[in-house]
Coordinates of C-alpha atoms and ligand atoms in Angstrom, one line a residue:
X1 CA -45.8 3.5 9.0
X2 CA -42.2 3.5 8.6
X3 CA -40.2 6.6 10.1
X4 CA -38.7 8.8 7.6
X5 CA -34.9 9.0 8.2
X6 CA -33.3 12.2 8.5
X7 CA -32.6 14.2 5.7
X8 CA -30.6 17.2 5.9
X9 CA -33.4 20.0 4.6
X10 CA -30.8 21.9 2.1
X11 CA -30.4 18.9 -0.8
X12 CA -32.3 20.6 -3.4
X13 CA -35.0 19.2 -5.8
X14 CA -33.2 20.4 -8.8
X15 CA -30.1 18.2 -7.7
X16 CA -32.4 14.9 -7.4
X17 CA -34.2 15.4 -10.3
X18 CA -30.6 15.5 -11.9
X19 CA -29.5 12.6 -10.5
X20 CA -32.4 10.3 -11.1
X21 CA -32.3 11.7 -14.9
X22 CA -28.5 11.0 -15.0
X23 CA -26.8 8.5 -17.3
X24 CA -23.7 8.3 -16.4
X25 CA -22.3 9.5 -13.0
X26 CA -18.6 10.5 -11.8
X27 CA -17.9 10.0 -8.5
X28 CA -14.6 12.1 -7.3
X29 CA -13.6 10.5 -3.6
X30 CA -10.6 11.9 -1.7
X31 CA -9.5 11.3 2.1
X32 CA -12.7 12.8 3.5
X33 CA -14.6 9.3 2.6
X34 CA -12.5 7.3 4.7
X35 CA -11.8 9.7 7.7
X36 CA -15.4 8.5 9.1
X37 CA -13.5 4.6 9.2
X38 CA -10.9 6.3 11.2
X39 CA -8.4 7.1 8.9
X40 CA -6.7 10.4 9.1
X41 CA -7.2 12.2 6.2
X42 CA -3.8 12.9 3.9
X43 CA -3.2 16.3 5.7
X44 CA -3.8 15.0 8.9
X45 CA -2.6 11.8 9.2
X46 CA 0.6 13.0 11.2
X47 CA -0.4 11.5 14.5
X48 CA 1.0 9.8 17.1
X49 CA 4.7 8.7 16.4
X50 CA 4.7 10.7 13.2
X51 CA 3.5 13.6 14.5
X52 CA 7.2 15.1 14.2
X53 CA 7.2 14.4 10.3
X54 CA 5.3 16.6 7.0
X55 CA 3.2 14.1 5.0
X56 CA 4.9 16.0 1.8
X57 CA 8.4 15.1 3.0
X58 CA 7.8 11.3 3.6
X59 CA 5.7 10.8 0.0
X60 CA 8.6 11.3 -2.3
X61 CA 11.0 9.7 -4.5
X62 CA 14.2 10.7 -2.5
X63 CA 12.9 10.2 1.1
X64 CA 12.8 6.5 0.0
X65 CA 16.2 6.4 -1.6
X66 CA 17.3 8.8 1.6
X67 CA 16.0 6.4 4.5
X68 CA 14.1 3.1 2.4
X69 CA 13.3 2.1 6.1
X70 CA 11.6 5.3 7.6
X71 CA 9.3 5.5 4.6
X72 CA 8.2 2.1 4.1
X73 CA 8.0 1.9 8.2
X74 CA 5.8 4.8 7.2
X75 CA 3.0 3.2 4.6
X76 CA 3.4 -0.2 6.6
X77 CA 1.9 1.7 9.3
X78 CA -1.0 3.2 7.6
X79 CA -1.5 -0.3 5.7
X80 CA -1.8 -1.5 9.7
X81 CA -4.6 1.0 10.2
X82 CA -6.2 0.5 6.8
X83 CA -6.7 -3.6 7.5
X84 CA -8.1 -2.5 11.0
X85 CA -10.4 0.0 9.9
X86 CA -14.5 -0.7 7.9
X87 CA -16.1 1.0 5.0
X88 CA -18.3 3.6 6.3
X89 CA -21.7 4.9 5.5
X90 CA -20.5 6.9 2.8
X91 CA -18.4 4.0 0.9
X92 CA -21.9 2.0 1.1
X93 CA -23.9 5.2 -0.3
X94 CA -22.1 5.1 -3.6
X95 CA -22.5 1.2 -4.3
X96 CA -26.1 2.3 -3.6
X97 CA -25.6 4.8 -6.3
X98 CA -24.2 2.4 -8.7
X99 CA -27.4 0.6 -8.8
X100 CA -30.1 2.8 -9.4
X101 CA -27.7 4.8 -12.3
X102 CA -26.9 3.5 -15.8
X103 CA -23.5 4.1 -15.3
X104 CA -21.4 4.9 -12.8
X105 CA -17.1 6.0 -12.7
X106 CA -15.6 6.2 -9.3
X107 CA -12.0 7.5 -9.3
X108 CA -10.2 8.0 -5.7
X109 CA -7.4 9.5 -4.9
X110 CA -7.1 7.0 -1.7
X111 CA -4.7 4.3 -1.5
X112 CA -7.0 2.3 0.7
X113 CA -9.2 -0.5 -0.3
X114 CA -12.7 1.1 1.0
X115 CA -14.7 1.0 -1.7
X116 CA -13.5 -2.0 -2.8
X117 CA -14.3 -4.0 0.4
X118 CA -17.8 -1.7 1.0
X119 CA -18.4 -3.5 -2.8
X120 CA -17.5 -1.1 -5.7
X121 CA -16.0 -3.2 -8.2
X122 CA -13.9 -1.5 -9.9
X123 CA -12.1 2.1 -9.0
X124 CA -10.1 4.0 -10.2
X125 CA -7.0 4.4 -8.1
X126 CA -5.6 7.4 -9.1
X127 CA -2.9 7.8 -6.8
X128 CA -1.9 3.9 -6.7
X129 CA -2.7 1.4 -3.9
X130 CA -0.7 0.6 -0.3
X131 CA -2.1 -3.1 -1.3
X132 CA 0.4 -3.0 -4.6
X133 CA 4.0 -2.5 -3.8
X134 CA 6.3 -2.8 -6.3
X135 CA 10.2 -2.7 -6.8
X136 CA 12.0 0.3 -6.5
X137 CA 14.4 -0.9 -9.2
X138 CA 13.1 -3.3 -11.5
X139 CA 9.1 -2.1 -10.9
X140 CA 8.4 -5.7 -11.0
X141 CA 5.2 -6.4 -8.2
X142 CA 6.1 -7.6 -5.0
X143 CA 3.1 -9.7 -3.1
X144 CA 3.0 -8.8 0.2
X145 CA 2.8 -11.2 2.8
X146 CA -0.9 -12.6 4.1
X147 CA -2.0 -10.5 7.2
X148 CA -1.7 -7.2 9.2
X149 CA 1.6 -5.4 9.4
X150 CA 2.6 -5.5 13.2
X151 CA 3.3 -1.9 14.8
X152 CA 7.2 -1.7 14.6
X153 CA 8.5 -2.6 17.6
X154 CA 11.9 -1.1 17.0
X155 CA 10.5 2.8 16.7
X156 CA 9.1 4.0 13.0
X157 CA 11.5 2.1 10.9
X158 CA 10.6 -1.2 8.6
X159 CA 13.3 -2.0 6.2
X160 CA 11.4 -2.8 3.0
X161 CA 11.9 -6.4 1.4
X162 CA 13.7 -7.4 -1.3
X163 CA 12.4 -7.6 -5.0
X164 CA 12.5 -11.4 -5.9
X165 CA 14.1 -10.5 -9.1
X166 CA 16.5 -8.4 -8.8
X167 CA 17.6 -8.0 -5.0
X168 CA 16.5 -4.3 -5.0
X169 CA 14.4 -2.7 -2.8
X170 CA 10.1 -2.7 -2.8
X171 CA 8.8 0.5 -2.5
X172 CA 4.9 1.5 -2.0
X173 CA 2.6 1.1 -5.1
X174 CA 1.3 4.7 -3.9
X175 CA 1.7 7.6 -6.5
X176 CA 4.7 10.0 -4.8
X177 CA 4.9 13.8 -5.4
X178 CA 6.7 14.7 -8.4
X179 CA 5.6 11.1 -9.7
X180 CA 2.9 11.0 -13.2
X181 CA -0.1 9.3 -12.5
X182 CA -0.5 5.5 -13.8
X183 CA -1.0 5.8 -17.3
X184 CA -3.9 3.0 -17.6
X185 CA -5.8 5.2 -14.6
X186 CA -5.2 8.4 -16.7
X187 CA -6.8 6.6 -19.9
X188 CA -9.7 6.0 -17.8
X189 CA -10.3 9.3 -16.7
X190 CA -10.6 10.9 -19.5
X191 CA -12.1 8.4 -21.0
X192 CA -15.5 8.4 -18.6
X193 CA -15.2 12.5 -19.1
X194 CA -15.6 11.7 -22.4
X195 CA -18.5 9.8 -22.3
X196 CA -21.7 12.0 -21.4
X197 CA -21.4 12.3 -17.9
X198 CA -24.3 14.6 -16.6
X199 CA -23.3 14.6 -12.9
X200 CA -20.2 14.3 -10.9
X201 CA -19.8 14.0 -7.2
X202 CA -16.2 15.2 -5.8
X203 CA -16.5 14.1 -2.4
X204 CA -14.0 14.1 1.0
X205 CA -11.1 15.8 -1.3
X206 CA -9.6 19.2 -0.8
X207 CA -8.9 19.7 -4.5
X208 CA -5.7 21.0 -4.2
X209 CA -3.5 17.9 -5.4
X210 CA -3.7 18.0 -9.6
X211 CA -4.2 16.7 -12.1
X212 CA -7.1 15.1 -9.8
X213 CA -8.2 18.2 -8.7
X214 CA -8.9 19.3 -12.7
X215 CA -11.2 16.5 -13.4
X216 CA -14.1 18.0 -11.8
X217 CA -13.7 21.4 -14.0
X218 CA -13.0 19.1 -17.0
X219 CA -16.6 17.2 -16.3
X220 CA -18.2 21.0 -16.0
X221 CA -16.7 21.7 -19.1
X222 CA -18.5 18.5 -20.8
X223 CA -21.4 19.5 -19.6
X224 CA -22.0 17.6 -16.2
X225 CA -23.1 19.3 -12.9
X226 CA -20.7 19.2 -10.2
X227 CA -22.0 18.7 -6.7
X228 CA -19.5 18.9 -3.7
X229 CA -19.5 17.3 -0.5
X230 CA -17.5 18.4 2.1
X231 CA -17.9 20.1 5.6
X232 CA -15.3 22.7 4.8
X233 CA -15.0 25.3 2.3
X234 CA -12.3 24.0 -1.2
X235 CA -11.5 25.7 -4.3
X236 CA -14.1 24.1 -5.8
X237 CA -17.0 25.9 -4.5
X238 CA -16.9 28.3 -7.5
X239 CA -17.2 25.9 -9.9
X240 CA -19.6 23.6 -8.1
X241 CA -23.2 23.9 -8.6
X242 CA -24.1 22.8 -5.2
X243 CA -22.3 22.5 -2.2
X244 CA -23.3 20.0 0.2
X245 CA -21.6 21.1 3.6
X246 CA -21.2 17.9 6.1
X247 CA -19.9 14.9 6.4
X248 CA -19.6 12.6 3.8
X249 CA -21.2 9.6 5.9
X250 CA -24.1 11.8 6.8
X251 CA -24.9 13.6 4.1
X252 CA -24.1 11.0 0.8
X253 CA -26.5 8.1 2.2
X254 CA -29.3 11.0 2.8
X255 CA -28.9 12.3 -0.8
X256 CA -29.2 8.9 -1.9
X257 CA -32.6 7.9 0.6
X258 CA -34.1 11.7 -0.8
X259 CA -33.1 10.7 -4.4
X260 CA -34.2 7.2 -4.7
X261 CA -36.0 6.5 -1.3
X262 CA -34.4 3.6 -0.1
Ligands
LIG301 P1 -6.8 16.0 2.0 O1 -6.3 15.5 3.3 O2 -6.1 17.1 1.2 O3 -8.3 16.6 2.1 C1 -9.3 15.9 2.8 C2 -10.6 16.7 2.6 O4 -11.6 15.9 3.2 C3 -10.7 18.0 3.2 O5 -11.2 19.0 2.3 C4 -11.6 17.9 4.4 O6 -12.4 19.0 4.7 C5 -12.5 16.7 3.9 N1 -13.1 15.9 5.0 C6 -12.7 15.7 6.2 N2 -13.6 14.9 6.8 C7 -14.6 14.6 6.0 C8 -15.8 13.9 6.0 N3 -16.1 13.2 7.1 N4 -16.6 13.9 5.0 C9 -16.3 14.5 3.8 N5 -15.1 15.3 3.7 C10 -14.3 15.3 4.8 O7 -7.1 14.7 1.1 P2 -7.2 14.6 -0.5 O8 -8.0 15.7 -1.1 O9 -7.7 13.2 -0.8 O10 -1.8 12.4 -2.9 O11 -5.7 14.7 -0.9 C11 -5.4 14.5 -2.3 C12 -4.1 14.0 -2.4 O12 -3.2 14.8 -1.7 C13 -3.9 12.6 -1.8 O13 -4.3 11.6 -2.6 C14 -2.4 12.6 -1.6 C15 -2.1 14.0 -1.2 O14 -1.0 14.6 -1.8 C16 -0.7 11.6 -3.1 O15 -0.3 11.0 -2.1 C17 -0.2 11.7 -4.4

């Protein structure tokens, strides 16, 4: 007889019986999925040789223009840890999903490529890419070069390279404060909210950036349940119907074992 993994004892029947039932699922992921592959999440990712700086200050429009070289020294560095890092339980779990549900929508608000490599096809990056730079100037793509950025060896700084086109600088293809969201992304948001979604998972995300942090209420609005996971309390725990405290690598692969058993 096989031993039966462990299952935390609080994932309630009504929530499988919802999720085997379900349709079409939303899956919400923010920096929580990825902080179990060793990436800081958004508000913590001041370490080390950053630790002097505010994530908020380096993530906008006129840091680049201010110092081009601190900023992209900045994403070049968490590109470097990015490459170096594995999709985690929790990226597998919801590929797992994706197969026993008719439908499945995942939107991140990551700039990684997680889920991509742990084999979700095709996510929705919200908040743009570190893997899609682009020019500051022109906004023409700029393909960055094969390999792992080195750690600068000359302090933070990495002067960005040059568009191709037009000689200006390449930025980060990362949505910056103040910045709209990627139209086509937006599209498909609202699009899979408006397509009978009966549960969405908001998972690893504080829900404080918006419009991201809205989709959830918008889904509860159409209908869906919303389940959270998260070890720590957010502002959506009044509108979620279940709150799954833990981590998102512990808890996402035993909802799916308890929902599906495998
Ligand atoms: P945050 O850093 O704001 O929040 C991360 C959330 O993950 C917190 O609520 C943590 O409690 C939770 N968390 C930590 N470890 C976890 C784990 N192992 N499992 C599950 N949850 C865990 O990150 P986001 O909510 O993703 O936007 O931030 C949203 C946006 O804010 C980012 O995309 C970024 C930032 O502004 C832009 O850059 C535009």
């Amino acid at each position: 007889m096989r031993p039966s993994p462990a299952m935390p004892p609080d994932i309630p029947e009504q929530l499988l019986c919802a999720l085997r039932d379900a349709r079409h699922v939303i899956v919400l992921t923010g920096a929580g999925v990825s902080a179990e592959s060793g990436i800081p999440t958004f508000r913590d990712a001041m370490a080390g040789l950053w630790e002097r700086f505010e994530a908020e200050n380096l993530a906008t429009p006129s840091a680049f223009r201010n110092d081009p070289e601190l900023v992209w020294g900045w994403y070049e560095w968490r590109r470097m840890q990015v490459m170096q890092a594995e999709p985690n339980p929790a990226h597998l779990a919801i590929v797992k999903i994706a197969l026993h549900v008719p439908r499945l929508t995942l939107i991140t608000q990551n700039v990684d490529d997680l889920h991509e490599r742990a084999g979700s096809s095709t996510p929705i990056h919200l908040h743009g890419s570190l893997f899609h730079p682009r020019c500051f100037a022109c906004a023409r793509p700029y393909t960055l070069p094969p390999g792992t950025p080195r750690e600068p060896t000359n302090g933070r700084r990495v002067a960005p390279p040059k568009c191709s086109h037009c000689g200006g600088r390449v930025r980060p293809g990362v949505v910056w404060f103040g910045e709209s969201l990627p139209d086509h992304a937006w599209r498909a948001v609202t699009k899979a909210l408006e397509q009978d979604c009966d549960v969405l998972l908001s998972i690893g995300t504080s829900s404080l950036v918006y419009p991201a942090a809205s989709i959830p209420t918008q889904a509860c609005e159409h209908g869906a349940l919303v389940v959270q996971i998260n070890p720590a309390a957010t502002e959506l725990d009044e509108i979620a119907s279940f709150n799954l405290r833990g981590r998102a690598g512990e808890v996402l692969p035993a909802l799916v074992q308890a929902t599906w058993k495998d």
